[in-house]
Amino acid sequence: MYRIVLLLVFTCAGLTEPASVGGKGEYDPMHPQLPIINDGIVNENGRVKRGALPLKFIAPEMETHVAITKNHLNKNMARNVILFIGDGMSIATVTASRVYNGGEEQQLSFDKFPYSGLSKTYCANTQVADSACSATAYLGGVKANYATLGVTATVALSDCGAENRTSNHVASIAEWAQRNQMSTGFVTTTEVTNASPAGLYSHSANRNWENDRQLIADGGNPDVCTDIARQLIHGKIGENLNVIMGGGRRHFLPEWETDVDGSPGTRGDGVNLIKQWKRHHRKHAARYTETREELQQVNGATVDYLFGLFSNEHMPFHLEDEAEKKPTLTEMVSKALDVLEKNDKGYLLFVEGGRIDHGHHKTQAARALDETIEFSKAIEHARLRTSEKDTLIIVSADHSHTMAMAGYSSRGNDILGINNAQIGLDHLPYATLSYANGPGYEMHEEQTGGRRNLLRLNMHRQTFEFPSTIPLAEETHGGDDVPVYASGPWAHIFTGTYEQHYIPHAIGYAACIGDGLHSRGNDILGINNAQIGLDHLPYATLSYANGPGYEMHEEQTGGRRNLLRLNMHRQTFEFPSTIPLAEETHGGDDVPVYASGPWAHIFTGTYEQHYIPHAIGYAACIGDGLHSCTDEQPH
């Protein structure tokens, strides 16, 4: 009782009415000058706290930042690429996580990256993105419709027929990397069939079609459209992934089978996709793991394919007790790098901190911020393991959330607590963190219509639902831009504000993968990167006057095929030809002659082809013609 009374007295002392401003005693309600603002600048030793100092006192930090950003631009080819996506990691989430991690002046690992930018996240048909259309953007370079994966915007939600047309499929950066014989893989704290990682390997008209039961429930036909889990195991990209780690065992097991934890599968077709993965890779150095202990025992130096499913559904929040039995995101990233880094041609790794998003949807800010810290740890590990000389690391988010960090709390105020500088007009305290909508509305509304007194609630409980303005069962995403942080080769091209689907094209440029512009010159086996045809389609740098490539590249409509949809690096790919012939003919143009050694200079100029043996005879003093050794006509 005494503790509560003392707390209320302290609170009332701190939450005072705003002081007047200016010389006339007027009050500026938009920018209140509160007594708390002048508090806490000097610490107990009488020194001004870090962050409250004039610019000259942070000169060492300034010098460090300038040194990093003024370094000569790293224009090496990116041999390796690691793309980290914090699902729902808005700018407010990053800021609040710093405070949660130790204070306003703290830095998360990716705050130290030398380059940053902003990404615009809207879908092709909605102002606010979901994780599917955004994954198609930052992994495939194309904006898609809400809740669709790996397909163009011509595919409407749940349009099974349109999904099946390969002309509507979008090639991801994983496909680009595999064409270049790079190792590929992904790690996530969600189900491996969830929208973000599925953008690497699937083409689906509905992100919810993770297994055949879900596809049927939405009116889809599993005989026509392939569910996402099956695409991961049997799709042309999925079956070649070297690393797959996360949760979601249920999508790979029949509904009558249980997993290692005793939880049932959800497939209705009776297929055990885990067994099929093992069978497919039986001749490879492959390992399937289900526990943290099994993963720790994997020797990445001897394993080429690693499949880890550590939960029946999503992996638990880091704050949950169950999490101690599961590998951390950092542990999964470390093992993934063990497997991937053996490839001399490099690797592409996608890493998702997926449960940041789930914390926000429940307005459980404590979980969202803690997941962000775990995400930051994994990034720090990856950066320490790799070299900036040849490894491009990108950190971003797929979309934002509606969480706001508001008010004028003092430095060091508890980010999960109440604002200590101001109270509401109803004379009740308010939280520093709140949401525009979500389940927190009911949590904080009294039957009388007034707000609940937050001082009576345990705001540090990990499942505490922070206040929301609009009552919804689940909080929504936000439509604001999300941050992008970059380090390594060509990181400087990720500065500025740009469309989200710019990101994979910039990655392709840095790593020289895909069909777009490349930092090391245009791909001779790709499309011309400087011009398109009058039909608004790209054309190949290489083509033939005649040959079998004519049929290969002519549609029945008479128009050319879009080369961006074809694998031009396949060794049997037939390049475009103007005239249809079964076999391409020879050409009649002159051919070059190169010479080195004695009398090589007599091979310059343009001459008849039969001049060549006479010139050879002259240089070597053979034959019946002129000889260099006598310069006379032989008898």
XYZ file of C-alpha atoms in Angstrom, residues 26-481:
456
model
C 1.508 32.440 -23.346
C 1.295 28.629 -23.587
C 2.290 26.714 -26.698
C 0.347 23.422 -26.467
C 2.210 21.931 -29.423
C 5.665 22.322 -27.893
C 5.294 22.323 -24.093
C 8.363 23.297 -22.080
C 8.163 20.822 -19.246
C 10.226 20.865 -16.037
C 11.414 17.341 -16.749
C 13.252 18.557 -19.855
C 15.863 20.328 -17.720
C 16.334 17.273 -15.506
C 18.958 14.591 -15.900
C 21.481 16.432 -18.068
C 24.180 16.199 -15.382
C 25.064 12.808 -13.889
C 25.936 11.998 -10.286
C 29.594 12.929 -10.896
C 28.679 16.402 -12.040
C 29.535 15.665 -15.680
C 27.276 16.404 -18.603
C 25.758 13.158 -19.887
C 26.739 11.782 -23.275
C 24.328 13.040 -25.889
C 23.776 16.357 -24.101
C 27.173 17.724 -25.122
C 27.981 20.411 -27.702
C 29.314 19.179 -31.023
C 32.977 19.745 -30.115
C 32.740 17.183 -27.333
C 31.751 14.388 -29.726
C 34.598 15.073 -32.130
C 35.994 11.517 -31.828
C 32.637 10.082 -32.879
C 32.398 12.597 -35.702
C 35.864 11.656 -36.917
C 34.954 7.965 -36.898
C 31.771 8.555 -38.886
C 33.506 10.779 -41.417
C 36.318 8.247 -41.807
C 33.828 5.501 -42.568
C 31.772 7.459 -45.071
C 34.650 9.151 -46.895
C 36.504 5.919 -47.588
C 36.993 5.262 -51.271
C 33.861 3.686 -52.676
C 33.969 -0.104 -52.556
C 33.405 -1.115 -56.179
C 34.494 -4.718 -55.843
C 32.132 -7.340 -57.159
C 30.041 -8.720 -54.287
C 31.051 -12.369 -54.143
C 28.630 -12.993 -51.276
C 25.298 -11.379 -50.424
C 23.410 -11.516 -47.121
C 19.975 -9.893 -47.035
C 18.495 -9.394 -43.565
C 14.799 -8.511 -43.320
C 13.298 -7.502 -39.988
C 9.627 -8.259 -40.582
C 7.695 -5.150 -39.566
C 10.829 -3.369 -38.339
C 9.691 0.218 -38.699
C 11.869 3.219 -37.902
C 9.983 3.606 -34.614
C 10.812 -0.027 -33.833
C 14.522 0.593 -34.405
C 14.510 3.711 -32.218
C 12.555 2.096 -29.389
C 14.774 -0.993 -29.544
C 17.866 1.125 -28.978
C 16.308 2.543 -25.813
C 15.156 -0.934 -24.769
C 18.700 -2.204 -25.301
C 20.311 0.344 -23.003
C 19.543 3.918 -23.880
C 18.816 6.505 -26.517
C 22.501 6.830 -27.400
C 22.962 3.098 -27.971
C 23.577 1.641 -31.425
C 22.211 -1.548 -32.878
C 24.679 -3.492 -34.984
C 23.305 -2.208 -38.277
C 23.269 1.410 -37.046
C 27.028 1.205 -37.594
C 26.694 0.440 -41.304
C 28.165 3.246 -43.425
C 25.238 3.685 -45.820
C 21.480 3.903 -45.373
C 18.351 4.781 -47.305
C 14.572 4.532 -47.309
C 12.379 2.062 -49.163
C 8.796 2.709 -50.330
C 6.750 -0.384 -49.538
C 3.280 -0.110 -51.107
C 1.829 -3.028 -53.113
C 0.689 -2.786 -56.720
C -2.916 -2.466 -55.533
C -2.763 -1.306 -51.879
C -1.235 1.640 -50.054
C -0.061 -0.547 -47.171
C 1.910 -3.696 -47.929
C 1.740 -7.205 -46.567
C 4.765 -9.496 -46.357
C 3.943 -11.292 -49.624
C 3.772 -8.426 -52.089
C 6.745 -6.807 -50.355
C 8.790 -10.036 -50.574
C 8.074 -10.145 -54.303
C 9.422 -6.593 -54.478
C 12.652 -6.875 -52.470
C 13.420 -10.427 -53.671
C 12.083 -10.364 -57.228
C 12.265 -6.754 -58.315
C 8.563 -6.452 -59.187
C 5.647 -4.944 -57.278
C 2.825 -7.472 -56.874
C -0.741 -7.472 -55.599
C -1.509 -7.767 -51.918
C -0.983 -11.314 -50.521
C 0.470 -12.729 -53.770
C 3.953 -14.241 -53.966
C 6.514 -14.431 -56.739
C 4.087 -13.398 -59.471
C 3.475 -10.221 -61.419
C 0.604 -7.834 -60.774
C -1.382 -9.522 -63.556
C -2.160 -12.267 -61.019
C -5.090 -11.413 -58.770
C -5.431 -12.825 -55.268
C -6.331 -16.555 -55.360
C -6.302 -16.687 -59.183
C -5.004 -20.241 -59.546
C -5.061 -20.219 -63.338
C -3.032 -17.026 -63.638
C -0.550 -18.341 -61.081
C 0.171 -21.341 -63.285
C 1.168 -19.308 -66.321
C 4.954 -19.145 -66.281
C 4.825 -15.807 -68.076
C 3.476 -14.398 -64.788
C 6.295 -15.833 -62.673
C 8.918 -13.550 -61.168
C 12.518 -14.764 -60.869
C 13.966 -14.108 -57.409
C 17.524 -13.248 -56.453
C 17.867 -16.893 -55.355
C 17.189 -17.985 -58.932
C 19.664 -15.407 -60.225
C 22.299 -16.681 -57.796
C 21.691 -20.339 -58.664
C 22.135 -19.554 -62.361
C 25.609 -18.298 -61.424
C 26.305 -21.496 -59.456
C 26.324 -19.666 -56.124
C 25.178 -21.479 -52.990
C 21.814 -20.267 -51.693
C 19.756 -20.545 -48.544
C 17.549 -18.871 -45.977
C 16.979 -18.711 -42.235
C 13.805 -17.476 -40.521
C 12.154 -17.446 -37.109
C 8.759 -17.962 -38.766
C 7.518 -20.999 -40.649
C 9.717 -21.664 -43.669
C 6.602 -21.423 -45.852
C 5.698 -17.980 -44.508
C 5.424 -15.094 -46.942
C 8.893 -13.562 -46.584
C 11.071 -16.636 -47.193
C 8.543 -18.048 -49.685
C 9.304 -15.079 -51.925
C 12.645 -16.728 -52.665
C 11.318 -19.957 -54.146
C 7.546 -19.910 -54.741
C 4.987 -18.556 -57.180
C 1.601 -18.388 -55.472
C -1.609 -16.452 -55.987
C -2.246 -16.646 -52.246
C 0.330 -16.533 -49.467
C -1.945 -18.705 -47.303
C -1.612 -21.714 -49.616
C 1.189 -23.118 -47.457
C -0.175 -26.688 -47.675
C -2.782 -28.473 -49.779
C -5.485 -28.216 -47.086
C -5.209 -24.432 -46.999
C -5.259 -24.274 -50.785
C -8.487 -26.304 -50.937
C -10.072 -24.269 -48.133
C -9.578 -21.116 -50.229
C -11.201 -22.719 -53.266
C -7.960 -23.636 -55.008
C -7.318 -26.876 -56.843
C -4.160 -28.721 -55.675
C -4.108 -30.593 -58.992
C -3.720 -27.264 -60.784
C -1.830 -25.088 -58.300
C 1.053 -26.277 -56.156
C 1.074 -25.416 -52.459
C 4.053 -23.500 -51.095
C 5.539 -26.340 -49.014
C 5.565 -28.621 -52.056
C 7.218 -25.875 -54.117
C 9.962 -25.640 -51.504
C 10.738 -29.353 -51.783
C 10.116 -29.935 -55.499
C 10.293 -26.499 -57.148
C 13.264 -25.665 -59.364
C 14.569 -23.109 -56.845
C 13.501 -24.787 -53.609
C 15.031 -28.169 -54.347
C 18.402 -26.530 -55.001
C 18.541 -24.427 -51.828
C 21.549 -25.431 -49.745
C 20.142 -24.135 -46.452
C 16.543 -24.085 -45.191
C 15.988 -23.324 -41.499
C 13.012 -22.185 -39.445
C 9.692 -23.510 -38.181
C 6.581 -24.993 -39.765
C 6.929 -28.786 -39.676
C 3.128 -29.111 -39.876
C 3.066 -28.121 -43.559
C 5.367 -31.006 -44.482
C 3.634 -33.855 -42.621
C 0.332 -35.709 -43.218
C -2.411 -34.828 -40.777
C -2.251 -38.297 -39.167
C 1.482 -38.053 -38.429
C 2.993 -36.275 -35.438
C 6.378 -34.611 -35.217
C 9.142 -34.912 -32.640
C 7.170 -32.668 -30.258
C 3.981 -34.717 -30.650
C 2.212 -32.086 -32.773
C 0.254 -33.210 -35.859
C 0.841 -32.398 -39.492
C -1.720 -30.585 -41.630
C -1.338 -32.095 -45.100
C -4.379 -33.837 -46.523
C -2.634 -35.510 -49.458
C -0.837 -38.037 -47.262
C 2.584 -36.863 -48.409
C 5.553 -36.608 -46.061
C 7.601 -33.892 -47.736
C 10.442 -34.236 -45.241
C 11.013 -37.825 -46.384
C 10.827 -36.688 -49.988
C 13.511 -34.050 -49.336
C 15.741 -36.717 -47.809
C 15.137 -39.014 -50.780
C 15.907 -36.253 -53.274
C 19.217 -35.485 -51.545
C 20.183 -39.066 -50.679
C 23.234 -38.877 -52.951
C 24.284 -35.509 -51.545
C 25.995 -34.582 -48.280
C 22.664 -33.627 -46.708
C 21.346 -33.364 -43.140
C 17.845 -32.874 -41.722
C 17.641 -31.527 -38.143
C 14.771 -30.911 -35.712
C 16.437 -29.847 -32.458
C 19.002 -27.359 -31.250
C 21.296 -30.201 -30.219
C 21.120 -31.811 -33.664
C 21.952 -28.504 -35.310
C 24.958 -27.973 -33.061
C 26.288 -31.381 -34.131
C 26.164 -30.524 -37.841
C 29.602 -30.062 -39.384
C 29.038 -27.400 -41.995
C 32.362 -28.181 -43.627
C 31.076 -31.602 -44.707
C 27.389 -30.789 -45.323
C 26.198 -29.290 -48.608
C 22.435 -29.332 -47.949
C 20.941 -28.510 -44.541
C 17.197 -28.639 -43.769
C 16.157 -27.660 -40.247
C 12.572 -27.511 -38.966
C 12.657 -26.680 -35.270
C 8.968 -26.070 -34.470
C 5.600 -27.324 -35.633
C 4.499 -23.741 -36.275
C 6.476 -20.499 -35.921
C 9.517 -20.640 -33.694
C 8.772 -19.316 -30.186
C 9.435 -15.723 -29.186
C 12.878 -15.334 -27.663
C 11.253 -14.272 -24.362
C 9.233 -17.490 -24.084
C 10.548 -20.306 -21.906
C 10.292 -22.746 -24.808
C 12.855 -20.705 -26.738
C 15.703 -22.157 -24.664
C 15.182 -25.483 -26.439
C 15.370 -23.938 -29.905
C 18.343 -22.546 -31.814
C 18.656 -18.786 -31.732
C 18.646 -16.754 -34.922
C 22.374 -16.152 -34.463
C 23.037 -19.885 -34.118
C 21.096 -20.624 -37.295
C 22.913 -17.886 -39.215
C 26.263 -19.204 -38.007
C 25.515 -22.743 -39.167
C 24.155 -21.473 -42.476
C 27.417 -19.642 -43.133
C 29.360 -22.811 -42.282
C 27.522 -24.592 -45.094
C 27.451 -21.810 -47.672
C 30.895 -20.254 -47.446
C 32.630 -23.319 -48.940
C 31.541 -22.374 -52.462
C 34.281 -20.578 -54.407
C 31.608 -18.920 -56.534
C 30.045 -17.273 -53.477
C 26.660 -17.466 -51.799
C 23.351 -15.711 -51.231
C 21.798 -15.931 -47.757
C 18.393 -14.521 -46.795
C 17.722 -14.026 -43.070
C 14.379 -13.004 -41.580
C 13.697 -11.823 -38.052
C 10.065 -12.717 -38.558
C 8.575 -12.493 -35.102
C 9.092 -8.748 -34.743
C 5.979 -8.547 -36.883
C 3.995 -10.952 -34.715
C 4.754 -8.998 -31.564
C 3.463 -5.830 -33.186
C 0.288 -7.486 -34.496
C -0.616 -8.328 -30.890
C 0.524 -4.843 -29.747
C 2.977 -6.721 -27.527
C 5.755 -4.172 -27.831
C 8.057 -5.952 -25.369
C 8.218 -8.981 -27.644
C 8.674 -6.900 -30.782
C 11.585 -4.947 -29.308
C 13.252 -8.040 -27.881
C 13.023 -9.800 -31.255
C 14.667 -6.747 -32.840
C 17.596 -7.062 -30.438
C 17.980 -10.756 -31.354
C 17.869 -9.757 -35.017
C 20.626 -7.210 -34.391
C 22.789 -9.880 -32.723
C 22.532 -12.128 -35.775
C 23.588 -9.259 -38.035
C 26.571 -8.507 -35.808
C 27.646 -12.145 -36.007
C 27.402 -12.177 -39.806
C 29.380 -8.982 -40.154
C 32.165 -10.235 -37.904
C 32.316 -13.510 -39.857
C 32.599 -11.887 -43.264
C 34.737 -9.313 -45.048
C 33.462 -5.971 -46.292
C 35.762 -6.430 -49.275
C 33.630 -9.129 -50.886
C 30.407 -9.503 -48.853
C 27.453 -7.175 -49.326
C 25.138 -7.080 -46.296
C 21.756 -5.391 -46.595
C 19.421 -4.843 -43.627
C 15.861 -3.656 -44.155
C 12.209 -4.344 -43.393
C 9.340 -5.519 -45.547
C 6.871 -2.992 -44.134
C 6.303 -0.908 -41.032
C 3.781 -1.078 -38.183
C 1.583 1.492 -36.503
C 3.551 1.678 -33.250
C 4.429 5.238 -32.268
C 6.940 6.536 -29.737
C 5.421 9.745 -28.452
C 5.658 12.435 -25.796
C 8.527 14.249 -24.140
C 9.812 11.733 -21.615
C 13.157 12.354 -19.969
C 16.316 10.634 -21.183
C 16.517 7.131 -19.786
C 12.794 6.814 -19.166
C 11.519 3.234 -19.310
C 10.507 2.669 -22.938
C 7.955 0.054 -21.824
C 6.525 2.332 -19.151
C 4.516 5.512 -18.922
C 5.529 8.901 -20.275
C 7.060 10.676 -17.293
C 6.702 14.226 -18.564
C 3.039 14.671 -19.320
C -0.430 13.349 -18.558
C -3.549 13.271 -20.677
C -6.417 15.725 -20.489
C -8.252 13.053 -18.489
C -5.530 13.397 -15.810
C -4.292 9.850 -16.473
C -0.768 8.866 -17.565
C -0.130 7.519 -21.050
C 2.385 5.027 -22.422
C 5.391 6.178 -24.419
C 4.575 3.423 -26.926
C 1.137 3.036 -28.461
C -0.500 1.758 -31.632
C -2.911 3.294 -34.127
C -5.066 0.163 -33.942
C -5.146 -3.325 -32.490
C -6.275 -5.434 -29.525
C -4.854 -2.935 -27.030
C -7.997 -0.825 -27.386
C -10.177 -3.191 -25.344
C -7.354 -3.752 -22.913
C -7.259 -0.100 -22.037
C -10.878 1.020 -22.262
C -13.055 0.983 -19.137
C -16.763 0.235 -19.437
C -17.312 3.847 -18.463
C -15.596 4.944 -21.637
C -12.533 6.305 -19.875
C -8.997 5.005 -20.141
C -7.601 2.569 -17.634
C -4.929 3.819 -15.273
C -1.695 2.304 -16.584
C -0.128 2.585 -13.138
C -2.337 -0.312 -12.082
C -1.123 -2.611 -14.865
C 2.076 -4.621 -15.354
C 3.368 -3.075 -18.559
C 6.533 -5.215 -18.486
C 4.672 -8.470 -18.938
C 5.777 -9.800 -22.341
C 2.151 -10.346 -23.403
C 1.029 -6.877 -22.283
C -0.982 -5.264 -25.079
C -0.050 -1.625 -25.450
C -2.808 0.970 -25.957
C -4.346 1.289 -29.410
C -6.669 3.940 -30.809
C -8.931 1.752 -32.948
C -10.245 -1.633 -31.747
C -9.062 -4.454 -34.028
C -8.387 -8.114 -33.314
C -4.926 -7.713 -34.880
C -2.919 -4.536 -35.327
C -2.260 -3.659 -38.975
C 0.882 -2.819 -40.882
C 1.872 0.779 -41.489
C 2.369 2.422 -44.857
C 5.422 4.523 -44.042
C 8.833 4.007 -45.616
